[in-house]
Structure formats: structure tokens, C-alpha cells
Coordinates of C-alpha atoms in Angstrom, one line a residue:
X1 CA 15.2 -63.2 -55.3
X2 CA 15.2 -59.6 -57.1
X3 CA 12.1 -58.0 -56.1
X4 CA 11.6 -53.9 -57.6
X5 CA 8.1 -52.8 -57.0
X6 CA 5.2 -53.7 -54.6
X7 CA 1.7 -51.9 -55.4
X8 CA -0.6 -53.5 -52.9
X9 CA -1.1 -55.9 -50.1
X10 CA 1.6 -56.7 -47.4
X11 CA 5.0 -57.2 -48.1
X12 CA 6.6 -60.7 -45.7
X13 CA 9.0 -62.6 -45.3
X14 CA 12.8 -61.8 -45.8
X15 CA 14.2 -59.6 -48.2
X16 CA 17.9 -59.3 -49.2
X17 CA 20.6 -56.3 -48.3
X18 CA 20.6 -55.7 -51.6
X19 CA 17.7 -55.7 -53.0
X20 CA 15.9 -52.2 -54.2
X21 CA 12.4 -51.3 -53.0
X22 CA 9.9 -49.3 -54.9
X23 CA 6.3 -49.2 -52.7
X24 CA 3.9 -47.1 -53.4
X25 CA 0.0 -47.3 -54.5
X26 CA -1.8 -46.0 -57.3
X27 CA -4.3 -43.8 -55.3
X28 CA -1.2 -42.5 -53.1
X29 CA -3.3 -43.5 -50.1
X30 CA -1.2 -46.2 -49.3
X31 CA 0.9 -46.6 -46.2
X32 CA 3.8 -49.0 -44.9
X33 CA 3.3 -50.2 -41.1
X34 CA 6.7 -50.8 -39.6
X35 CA 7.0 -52.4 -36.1
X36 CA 6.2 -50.8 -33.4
X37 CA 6.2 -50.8 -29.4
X38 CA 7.5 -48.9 -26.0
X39 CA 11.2 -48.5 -25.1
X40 CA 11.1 -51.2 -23.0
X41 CA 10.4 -53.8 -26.4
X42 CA 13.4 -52.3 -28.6
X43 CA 14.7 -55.5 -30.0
X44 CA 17.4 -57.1 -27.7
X45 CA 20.2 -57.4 -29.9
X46 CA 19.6 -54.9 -32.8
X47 CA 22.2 -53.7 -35.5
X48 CA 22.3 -50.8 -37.4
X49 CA 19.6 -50.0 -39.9
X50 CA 16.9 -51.2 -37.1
X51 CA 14.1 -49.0 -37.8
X52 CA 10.8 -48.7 -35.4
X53 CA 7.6 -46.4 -34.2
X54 CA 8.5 -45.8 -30.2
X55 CA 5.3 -45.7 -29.2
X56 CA 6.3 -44.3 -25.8
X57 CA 7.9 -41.3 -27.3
X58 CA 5.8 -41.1 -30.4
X59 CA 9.0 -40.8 -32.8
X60 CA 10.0 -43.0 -35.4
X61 CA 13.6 -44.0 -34.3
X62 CA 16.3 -45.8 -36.0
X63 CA 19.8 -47.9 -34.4
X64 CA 22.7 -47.0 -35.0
X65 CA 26.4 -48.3 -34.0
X66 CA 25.9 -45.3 -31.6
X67 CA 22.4 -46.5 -30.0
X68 CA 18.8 -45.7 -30.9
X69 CA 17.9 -42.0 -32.3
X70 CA 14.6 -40.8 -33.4
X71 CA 14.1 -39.9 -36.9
X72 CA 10.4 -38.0 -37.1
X73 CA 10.1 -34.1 -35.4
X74 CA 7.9 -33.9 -32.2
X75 CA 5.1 -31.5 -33.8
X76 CA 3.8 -29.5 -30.9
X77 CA 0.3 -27.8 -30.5
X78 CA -0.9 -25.4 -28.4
X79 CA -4.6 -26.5 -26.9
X80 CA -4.7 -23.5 -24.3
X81 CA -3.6 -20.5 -22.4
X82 CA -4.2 -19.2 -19.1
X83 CA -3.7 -15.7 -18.1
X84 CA -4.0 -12.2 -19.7
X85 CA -1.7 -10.0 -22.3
X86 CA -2.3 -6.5 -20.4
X87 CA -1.3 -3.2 -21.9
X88 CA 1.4 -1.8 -19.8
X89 CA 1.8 -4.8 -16.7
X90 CA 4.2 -7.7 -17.3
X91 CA 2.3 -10.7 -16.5
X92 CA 2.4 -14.7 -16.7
X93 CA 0.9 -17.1 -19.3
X94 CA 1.0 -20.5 -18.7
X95 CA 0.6 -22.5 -22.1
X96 CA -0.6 -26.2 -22.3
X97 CA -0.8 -28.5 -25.0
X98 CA 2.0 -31.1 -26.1
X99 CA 5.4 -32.0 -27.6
X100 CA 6.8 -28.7 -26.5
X101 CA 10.1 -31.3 -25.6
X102 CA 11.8 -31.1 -22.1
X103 CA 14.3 -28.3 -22.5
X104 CA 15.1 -25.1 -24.7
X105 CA 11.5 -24.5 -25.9
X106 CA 10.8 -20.7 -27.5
X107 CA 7.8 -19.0 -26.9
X108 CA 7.6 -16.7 -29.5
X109 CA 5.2 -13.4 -29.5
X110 CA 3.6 -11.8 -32.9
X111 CA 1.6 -8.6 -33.7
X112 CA 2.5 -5.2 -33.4
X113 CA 5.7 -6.3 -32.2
X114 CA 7.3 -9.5 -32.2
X115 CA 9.5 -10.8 -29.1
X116 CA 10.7 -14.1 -28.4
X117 CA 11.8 -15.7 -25.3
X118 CA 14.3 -18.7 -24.6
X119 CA 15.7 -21.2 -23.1
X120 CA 12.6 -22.5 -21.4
X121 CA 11.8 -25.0 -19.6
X122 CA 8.5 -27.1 -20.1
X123 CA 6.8 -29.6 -17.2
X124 CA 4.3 -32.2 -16.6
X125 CA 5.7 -34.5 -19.4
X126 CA 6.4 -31.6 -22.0
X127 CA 2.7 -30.2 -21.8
X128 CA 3.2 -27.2 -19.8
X129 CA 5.3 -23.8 -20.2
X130 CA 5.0 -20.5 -18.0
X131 CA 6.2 -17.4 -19.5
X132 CA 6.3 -13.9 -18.5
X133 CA 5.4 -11.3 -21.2
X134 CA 8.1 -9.8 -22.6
X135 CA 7.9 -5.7 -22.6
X136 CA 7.9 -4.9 -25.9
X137 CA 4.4 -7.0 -26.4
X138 CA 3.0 -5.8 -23.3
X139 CA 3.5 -1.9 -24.5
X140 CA 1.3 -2.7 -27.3
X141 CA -1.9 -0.8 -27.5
X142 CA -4.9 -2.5 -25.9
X143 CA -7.4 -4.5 -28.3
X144 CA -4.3 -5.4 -30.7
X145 CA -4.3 -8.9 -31.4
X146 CA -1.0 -11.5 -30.3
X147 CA -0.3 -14.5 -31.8
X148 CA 1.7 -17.3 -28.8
X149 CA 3.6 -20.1 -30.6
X150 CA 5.8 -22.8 -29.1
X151 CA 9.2 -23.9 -31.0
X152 CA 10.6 -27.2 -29.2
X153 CA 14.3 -28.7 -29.5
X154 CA 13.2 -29.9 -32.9
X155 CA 13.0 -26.9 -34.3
X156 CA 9.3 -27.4 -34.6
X157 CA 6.7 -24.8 -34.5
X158 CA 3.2 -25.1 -33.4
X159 CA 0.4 -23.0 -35.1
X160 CA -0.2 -19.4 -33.4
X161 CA -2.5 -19.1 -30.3
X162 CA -4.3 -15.8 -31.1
X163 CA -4.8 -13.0 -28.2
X164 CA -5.9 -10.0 -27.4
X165 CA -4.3 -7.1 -25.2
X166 CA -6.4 -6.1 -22.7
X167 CA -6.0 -2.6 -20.8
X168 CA -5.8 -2.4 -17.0
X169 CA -8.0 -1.3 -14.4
X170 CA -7.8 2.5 -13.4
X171 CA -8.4 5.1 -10.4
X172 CA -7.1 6.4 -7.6
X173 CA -3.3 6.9 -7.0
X174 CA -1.4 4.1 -9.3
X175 CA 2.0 3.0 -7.8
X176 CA 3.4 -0.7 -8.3
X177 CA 5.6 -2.6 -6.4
X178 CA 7.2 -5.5 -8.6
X179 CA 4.8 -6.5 -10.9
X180 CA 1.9 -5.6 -8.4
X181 CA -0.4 -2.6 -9.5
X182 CA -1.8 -0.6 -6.3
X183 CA -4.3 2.0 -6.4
X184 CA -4.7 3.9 -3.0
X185 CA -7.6 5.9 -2.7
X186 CA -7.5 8.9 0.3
X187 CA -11.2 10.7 -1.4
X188 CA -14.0 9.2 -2.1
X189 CA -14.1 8.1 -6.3
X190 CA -14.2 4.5 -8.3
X191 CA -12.4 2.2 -9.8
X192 CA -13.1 1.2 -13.0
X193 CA -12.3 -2.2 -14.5
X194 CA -12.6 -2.8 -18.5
X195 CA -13.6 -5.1 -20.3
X196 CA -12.0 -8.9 -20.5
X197 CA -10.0 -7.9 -16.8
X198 CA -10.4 -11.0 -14.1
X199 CA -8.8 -10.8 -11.4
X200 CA -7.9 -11.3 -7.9
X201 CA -7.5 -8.4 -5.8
X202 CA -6.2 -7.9 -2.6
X203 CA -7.8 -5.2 -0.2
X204 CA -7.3 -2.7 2.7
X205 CA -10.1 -0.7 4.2
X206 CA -9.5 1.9 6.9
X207 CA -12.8 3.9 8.6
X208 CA -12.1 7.6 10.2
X209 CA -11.2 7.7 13.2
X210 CA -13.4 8.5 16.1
X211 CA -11.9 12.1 17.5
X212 CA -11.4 12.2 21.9
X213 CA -13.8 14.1 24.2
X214 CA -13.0 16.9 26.0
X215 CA -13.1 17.4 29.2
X216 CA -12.4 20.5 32.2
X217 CA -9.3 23.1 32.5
X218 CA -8.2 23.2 29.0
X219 CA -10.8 21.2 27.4
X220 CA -8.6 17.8 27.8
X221 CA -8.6 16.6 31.3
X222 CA -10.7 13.7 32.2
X223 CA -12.1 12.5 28.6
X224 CA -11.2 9.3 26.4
X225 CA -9.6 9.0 23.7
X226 CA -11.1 8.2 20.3
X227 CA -11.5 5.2 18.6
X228 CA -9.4 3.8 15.2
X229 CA -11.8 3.5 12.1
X230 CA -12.3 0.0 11.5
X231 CA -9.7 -2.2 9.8
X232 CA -11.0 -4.3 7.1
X233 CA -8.6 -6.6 4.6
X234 CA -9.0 -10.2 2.1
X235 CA -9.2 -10.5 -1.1
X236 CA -11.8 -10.3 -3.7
X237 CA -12.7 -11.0 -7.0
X238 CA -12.9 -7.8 -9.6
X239 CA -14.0 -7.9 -13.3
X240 CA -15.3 -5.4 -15.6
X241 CA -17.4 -2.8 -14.2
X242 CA -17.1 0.3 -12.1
X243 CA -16.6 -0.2 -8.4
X244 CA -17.3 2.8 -6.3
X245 CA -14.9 3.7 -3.5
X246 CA -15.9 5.9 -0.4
X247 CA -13.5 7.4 1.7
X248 CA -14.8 8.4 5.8
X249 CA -13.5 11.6 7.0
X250 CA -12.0 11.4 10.8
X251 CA -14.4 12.9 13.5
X252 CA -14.5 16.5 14.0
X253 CA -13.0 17.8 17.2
X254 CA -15.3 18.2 20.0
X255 CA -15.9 21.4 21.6
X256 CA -13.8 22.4 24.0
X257 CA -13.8 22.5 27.5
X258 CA -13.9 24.6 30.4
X259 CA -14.6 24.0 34.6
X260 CA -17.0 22.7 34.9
X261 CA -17.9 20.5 31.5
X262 CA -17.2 18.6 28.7
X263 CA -18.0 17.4 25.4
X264 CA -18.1 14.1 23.7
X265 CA -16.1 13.3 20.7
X266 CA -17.5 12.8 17.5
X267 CA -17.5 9.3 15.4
X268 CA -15.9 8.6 12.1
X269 CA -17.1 8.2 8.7
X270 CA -17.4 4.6 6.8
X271 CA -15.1 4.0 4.4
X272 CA -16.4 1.2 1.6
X273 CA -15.6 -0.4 -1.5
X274 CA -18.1 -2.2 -3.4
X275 CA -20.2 -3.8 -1.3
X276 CA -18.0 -4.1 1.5
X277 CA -18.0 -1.6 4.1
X278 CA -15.5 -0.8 7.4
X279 CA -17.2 1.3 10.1
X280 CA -15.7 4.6 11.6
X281 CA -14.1 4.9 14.7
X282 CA -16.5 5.6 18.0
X283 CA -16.4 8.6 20.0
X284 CA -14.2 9.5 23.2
X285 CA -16.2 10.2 26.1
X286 CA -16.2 13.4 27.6
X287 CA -16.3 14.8 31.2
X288 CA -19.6 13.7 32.9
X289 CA -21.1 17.0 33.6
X290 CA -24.2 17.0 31.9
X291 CA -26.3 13.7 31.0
X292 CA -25.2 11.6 28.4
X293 CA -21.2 12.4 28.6
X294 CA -18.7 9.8 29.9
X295 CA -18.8 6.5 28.0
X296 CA -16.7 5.8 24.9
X297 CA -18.9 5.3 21.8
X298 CA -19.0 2.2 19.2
X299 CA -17.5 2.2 16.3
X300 CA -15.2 0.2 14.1
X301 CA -12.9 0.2 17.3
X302 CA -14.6 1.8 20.7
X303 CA -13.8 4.9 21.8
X304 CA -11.9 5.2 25.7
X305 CA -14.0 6.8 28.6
X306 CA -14.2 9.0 30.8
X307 CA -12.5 8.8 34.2
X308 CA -15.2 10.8 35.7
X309 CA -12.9 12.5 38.5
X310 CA -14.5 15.3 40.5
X311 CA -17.8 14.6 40.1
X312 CA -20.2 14.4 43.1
X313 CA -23.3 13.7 41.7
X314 CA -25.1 11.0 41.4
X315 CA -22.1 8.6 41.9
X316 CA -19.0 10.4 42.7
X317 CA -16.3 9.2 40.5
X318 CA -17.7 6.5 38.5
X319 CA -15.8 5.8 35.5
X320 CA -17.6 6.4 31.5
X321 CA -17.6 2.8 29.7
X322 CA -15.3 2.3 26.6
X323 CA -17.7 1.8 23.8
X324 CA -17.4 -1.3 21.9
X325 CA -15.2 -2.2 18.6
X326 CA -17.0 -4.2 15.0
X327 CA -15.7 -7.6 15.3
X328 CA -13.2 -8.6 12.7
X329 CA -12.2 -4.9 12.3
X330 CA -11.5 -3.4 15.7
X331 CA -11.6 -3.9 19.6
X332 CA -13.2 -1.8 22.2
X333 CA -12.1 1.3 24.3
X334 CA -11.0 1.1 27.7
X335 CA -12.7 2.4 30.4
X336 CA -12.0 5.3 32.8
X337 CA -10.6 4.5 36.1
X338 CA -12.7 6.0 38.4
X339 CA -10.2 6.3 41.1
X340 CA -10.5 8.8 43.7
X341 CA -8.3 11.2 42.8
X342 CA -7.1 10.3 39.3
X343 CA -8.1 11.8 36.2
X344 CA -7.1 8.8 34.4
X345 CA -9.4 8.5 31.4
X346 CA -9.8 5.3 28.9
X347 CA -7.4 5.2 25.6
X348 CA -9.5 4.6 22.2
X349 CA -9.7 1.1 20.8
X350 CA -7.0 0.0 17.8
X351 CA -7.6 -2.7 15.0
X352 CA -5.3 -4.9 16.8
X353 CA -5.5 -4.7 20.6
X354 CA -7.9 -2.9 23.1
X355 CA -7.5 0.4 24.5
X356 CA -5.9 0.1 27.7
X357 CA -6.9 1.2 31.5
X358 CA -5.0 4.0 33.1
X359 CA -1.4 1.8 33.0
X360 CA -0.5 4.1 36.6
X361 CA -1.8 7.0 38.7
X362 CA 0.3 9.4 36.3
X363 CA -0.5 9.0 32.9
X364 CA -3.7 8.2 31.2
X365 CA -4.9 5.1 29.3
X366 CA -2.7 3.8 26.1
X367 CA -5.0 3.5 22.8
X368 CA -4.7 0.1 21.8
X369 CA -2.7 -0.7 18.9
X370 CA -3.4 -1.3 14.7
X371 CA -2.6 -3.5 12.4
X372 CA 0.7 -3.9 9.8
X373 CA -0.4 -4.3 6.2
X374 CA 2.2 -4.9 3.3
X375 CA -0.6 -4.1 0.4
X376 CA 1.6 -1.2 -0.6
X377 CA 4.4 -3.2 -0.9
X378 CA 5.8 -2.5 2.4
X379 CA 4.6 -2.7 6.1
X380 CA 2.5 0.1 7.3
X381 CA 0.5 0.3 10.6
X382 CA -3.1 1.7 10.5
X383 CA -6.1 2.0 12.4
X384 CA -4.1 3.0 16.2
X385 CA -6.8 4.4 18.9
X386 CA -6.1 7.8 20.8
X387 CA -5.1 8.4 24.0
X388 CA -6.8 9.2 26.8
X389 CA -6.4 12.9 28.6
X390 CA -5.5 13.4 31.9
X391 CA -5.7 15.7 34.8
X392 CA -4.8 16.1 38.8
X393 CA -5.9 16.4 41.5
X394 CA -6.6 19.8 42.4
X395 CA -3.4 21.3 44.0
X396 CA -1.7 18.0 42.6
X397 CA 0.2 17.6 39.9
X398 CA -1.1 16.9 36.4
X399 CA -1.4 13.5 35.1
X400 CA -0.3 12.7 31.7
X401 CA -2.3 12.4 28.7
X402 CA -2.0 8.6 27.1
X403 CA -0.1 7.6 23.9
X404 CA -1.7 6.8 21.2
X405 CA -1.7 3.6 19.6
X406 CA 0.3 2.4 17.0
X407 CA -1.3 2.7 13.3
X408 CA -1.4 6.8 13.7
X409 CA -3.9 7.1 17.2
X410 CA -3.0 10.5 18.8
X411 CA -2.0 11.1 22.5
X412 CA -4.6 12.5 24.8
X413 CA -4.2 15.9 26.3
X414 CA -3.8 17.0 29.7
X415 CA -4.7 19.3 32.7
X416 CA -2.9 21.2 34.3
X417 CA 0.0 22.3 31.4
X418 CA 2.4 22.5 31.0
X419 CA 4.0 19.1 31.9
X420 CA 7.4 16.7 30.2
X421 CA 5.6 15.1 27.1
X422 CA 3.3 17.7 26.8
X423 CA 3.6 21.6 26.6
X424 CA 0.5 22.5 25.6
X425 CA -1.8 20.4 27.1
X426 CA -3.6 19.6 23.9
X427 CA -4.7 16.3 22.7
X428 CA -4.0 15.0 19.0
X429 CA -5.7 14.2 16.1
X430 CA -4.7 11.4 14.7
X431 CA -2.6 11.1 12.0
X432 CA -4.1 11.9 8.1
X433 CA -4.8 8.8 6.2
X434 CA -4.5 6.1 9.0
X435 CA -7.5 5.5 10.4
X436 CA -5.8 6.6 13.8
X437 CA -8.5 7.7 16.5
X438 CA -7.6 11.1 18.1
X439 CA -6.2 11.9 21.3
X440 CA -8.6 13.3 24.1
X441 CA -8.8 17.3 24.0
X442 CA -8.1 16.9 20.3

């Protein structure tokens, strides 16, 4: 049979090798429907010419004397991306949508400037690509408008996901490490956030810290050391707004001494941001000659106390309390020892560990240790109490004032001076920017 031309209806039945089709319809609305199935139904022995609709793939596909090959283009489309374009910070899109293929897709960037980036590799069944943006897009002024599109192995492009650059939050001291942006803040100020900026942010906190009492002699004998400022750290959410940051000053010195008397310390400032506040270090106590002195005072960590030595009245060397710490943020000062003749006062509470209790008759208490934080891209210690001051018996030899605690806590002083770790005498503040509590006779 010669058959040339079909206009409607279904064409059946078998048709020679060498006969000539013409199909079409007069409205052009027509269609031919060829067989169809998964991979799994290919016909079991085809020969070449075979031509089907995988409907596992979604490509028409022909056989060949070399195997099956598709003959329609995957098409992909873009239904959605997650992340931000920010003006001057790399960062990571992840595109869905589908028929971006399995290997070699291109992510191509338009605007301003126009990248394009490679050799990627999509996931989840071809639905999924991450991409970092490339520099030359995220230099682009904020508020200028990107257009994302995907190019898959078959050379075809989807239609242009449209974006807009958005700027990045500012304040305080800007350093990065990697693709990390860290603002430290050592005054008091804000941080602003613009417009379309989510994100989560990490945080450190650090309260003043607490400075140490004072005590006879010098002004450092027999006191405690101060507290650290409390440690606070998590994460938050931040989006556009102004957030405003407070920075708490360290605790003035006390007064100083003199035989016979003493001063307490004085207590750090808060340090917040937002709604979330750390509390400053408590005070070291001071030599109880006068009502009130001796115990350590509260504070984000305690400050150490008093070891009371000399006293006669009303309970001959009974040792100041170590005032207590702000749980989740700091632990309490030790207190003095009280022994008959030691001068052994309490080291300040750290965000980590307690102050400690005179560790032997020579050398005042330790102040407890802080805490390691890697929020500026590498580990620093803050939030380390003072050490507590110490002083002999009289005639005796002098007792050493105690280290301070690791996070920037000062050693405590000492009475008499001048002895091996200590020339002076003179207690420590503790160090600028740590939260460290000082060191008794500071």
C-alpha cells in the first residue's frame, strides 16, 4: 500500500519501510502519540529506528546499532532560591527546580556584571545546585538587580531567576575570617542591619570585671581578688533593624590601704546586646576592719574574700565569703582562709572554673579560670578572675599574691614587698578587653 498524507484520526496497523509520511492537521493543533513507558519496558529485542517517550527520564529517545539515546533536550526551570546576593561577602545560593542534568551544569550570573561558574555538580535527582557567588557579582552595588540561570549538559538554559543585592550589616570593628564577617565592639554603639538582611548570628558577651579589695601594709595584703565579668555566648537571629550594643567598664580600683584597714573592690559594668544582657564582675573583699568589708561580692563571676588575718574582733580570723557567680555566665569567688597566721585571701571567680582557696600557706588563692572562644576566628580566653593578695605574718615572711585566672584575671598583690614574683607588691588590673577581674591591691 502507498499511503502520502493522513489529516485526522489515528494512524494503525503496519506501514512499509518505504513508504512516505505526510501528518499534519489543518488547525495545526494536532499531535502524533508514539509509545511510551519506563526504562525497564524498552522493547526486548529493538532494532534501529525504534523510537519512544522514556517516561522515566522524560526524553524522547531513539535505538540505534549503538543502544538507546535520547533525542528531546531536558528543559530546566528554576522554581527557587535560598540565600542572599550581598554587596561585598561571598556567600552560597542553593537553587532548586528541575532538569538541571547530573553533571557540568552552569550557573550563570547577569546584571551589572555578568559571571558564570562551571563544572557543577547538581543533587537530589538533578533538582538541586549550591553555588557560591562569584566576586565580580558580589562587588555590585547594593539594590542592583541579578538575574540566576541554570545551563545543563544539553546546552539548555532555564529562564532568569531575578535578585536583588543586598548590603551588609555595619558597626563596630569589621574583620573577617574566611567568609565570616565579625564585628567586635570594645565602646558602647549599635549595630545596624538593613533592609532584606536574615541571618544567623553568632555571639560573645564579656561584662567588666569586678576590681580586688585592698587590704593593710601597702593596700594589698589580706583582700580578694575580683571577679571576671560574666561570659555570655549562642547564637541569635538578626534582621533589619538597629541593635544597640553596650560595653561595661572594669571596676575602679579601690582605695588603698594602710594598717590598719581596707577597702572593698568595686563591681563591673553590664555589657549587652539587644535584649541580652551579661552581668559585671563582683567585688574583691577587703580587709575586715570596719563593718561591711571582707566578703567577695556577686557578680557575673564572684569576687574572692578576705582572709581576715589579724583581726581580734568579734571573731578573730574568720575568713570574708566569695560572693557568688550568674549561672550560665560565671562561678563564684573563693573564700579567704582564715587560718591563724596566713594572710591567704580568696582568688575572683572565672567564666569557667571557681576561684580557688589559698592552694598553700605561701601564696594566695588562684582566680578561677575563663573560657576559649573561636568567634574571631581563633581561640581567645576571656572572662579569668583575679588573684587574691597576700600578706605574713608579722615578723614572717610575705605570702604571695595569687595568679590570676586564665581569660586576662590579674594577680593579687602582696604584703610585705618586695618578694620573687612580685617587686612591688601591687595587685593587677586585669587585662583591657577581657572581661578579666583584677588582682587584690589593684
Amino acid at each position: 500500500m502507498s499511503l502520502t498524507k493522513i489529516r485526522s484520526g489515528m494512524l494503525s496497523g503496519a506501514v512499509g519501510s518505504n513508504t512516505s509520511l505526510d501528518i499534519g492537521n489543518s488547525d495545526g493543533t494536532g499531535a502524533v502519540q508514539i509509545p511510551s513507558g519506563n526504562t525497564a519496558q524498552r522493547p526486548a529485542n529493538p532494532t534501529p529506528g525504534y523510537v519512544r517517550f522514556n517516561t522515566e527520564t522524560g526524553v524522547l529517545e531513539n535505538y540505534t546499532a549503538n543502544g538507546w539515546f535520547k533525542v528531546s533536550v531536558l528543559q530546566p526551570t528554576i522554581s527557587g532560591i535560598t540565600g542572599t546576593i550581598y554587596s561585598g561577602n561571598v556567600s552560597t545560593l542553593i537553587i532548586t527546580g528541575s532538569n538541571f542534568g547530573s553533571s557540568n551544569a552552569t550557573v550563570t550570573f547577569s546584571g551589572a556584571n555578568t559571571a558564570s561558574v562551571t563544572n557543577l555538580t547538581p543533587t537530589s535527582s538533578g533538582t538541586t545546585i549550591s553555588v557560591n557567588v562569584p566576586s565580580s557579582i558580589y562587588s555590585i552595588a547594593s539594590g542592583s538587580q541579578i538575574g540566576v540561570a541554570v545551563t545543563n549538559t544539553d546546552s539548555a538554559t532555564s529562564g532568569a531567576y531575578s535578585m536583588t543585592v543586598v548590603s551588609l550589616p555595619s558597626g563596630g570593628t569589621l574583620t573577617t575570617s574566611g567568609n565570616t564577617r565579625i564585628h567586635t565592639f570594645t565602646s558602647s554603639g549599635s549595630l545596624t542591619v538593613p533592609t532584606g538582611f536574615n541571618a544567623n548570628a553568632s555571639y560573645v558577651i564579656v561584662a567588666g570585671g569586678g576590681s580586688g579589695g585592698t587590704g593593710s601594709g601597702l593596700g594589698h595584703g589580706y583582700s580578694g581578688g575580683g571577679g571576671a565579668g560574666g561570659f555570655l555566648s549562642g547564637s541569635t537571629t538578626i534582621s533589619a533593624g538597629s541593635y544597640t550594643v553596650t560595653i561595661g567598664a572594669g571596676g575602679n580600683s579601690a582605695s588603698g590601704g594602710g594598717a590598719p584597714g581596707g577597702s572593698n573592690g568595686n563591681s563591673g559594668s553590664n555589657s549587652g546586646f539587644g535584649s541580652l544582657t551579661s552581668i559585671g564582675g563582683g567585688y574583691g573583699g577587703g580587709q575586715q576592719s570596719a563593718s561591711g568589708l571582707g566578703g567577695g561580692g556577686p557578680g557575673g563571676s564572684g569576687g574572692g574574700g578576705t582572709s581576715n588575718y589579724g583581726n581580734s574582733s568579734p571573731n578573730p580570723n574568720a575568713p570574708g565569703p566569695g560572693g557568688s557567680g550568674t549561672p550560665g555566665q560565671g562561678y563564684p569567688g573563693a573564700p579567704g582562709s582564715g587560718t591563724p597566721g596566713s594572710g591567704s585571701s580568696g582568688g575572683g571567680g572565672g567564666a569557667g572554673q571557681a576561684g580557688s582557696y589559698s592552694p598553700s600557706s605561701s601564696i594566695s588563692g588562684t582566680g578561677g579560670n575563663g573560657l576559649s572562644s573561636t568567634i574571631t576566628g581563633s581561640p581567645v580566653y576571656y572572662a579569668g578572675g583575679g588573684g587574691g593578695g597576700g600578706a605574713g605574718a608579722p615578723g614572717g615572711g610575705a605570702i604571695l599574691g595569687g595568679i590570676g585566672g586564665t581569660g586576662g584575671g590579674g594577680p593579687g598583690g602582696c604584703y610585705p614587698a618586695p618578694v620573687s614574683n612580685n617587686p612591688t607588691g601591687i595587685g593587677t588590673a586585669g587585662t583591657t578587653n577581657s572581661g578579666g577581674g583584677g588582682g587584690a591591691g589593684a
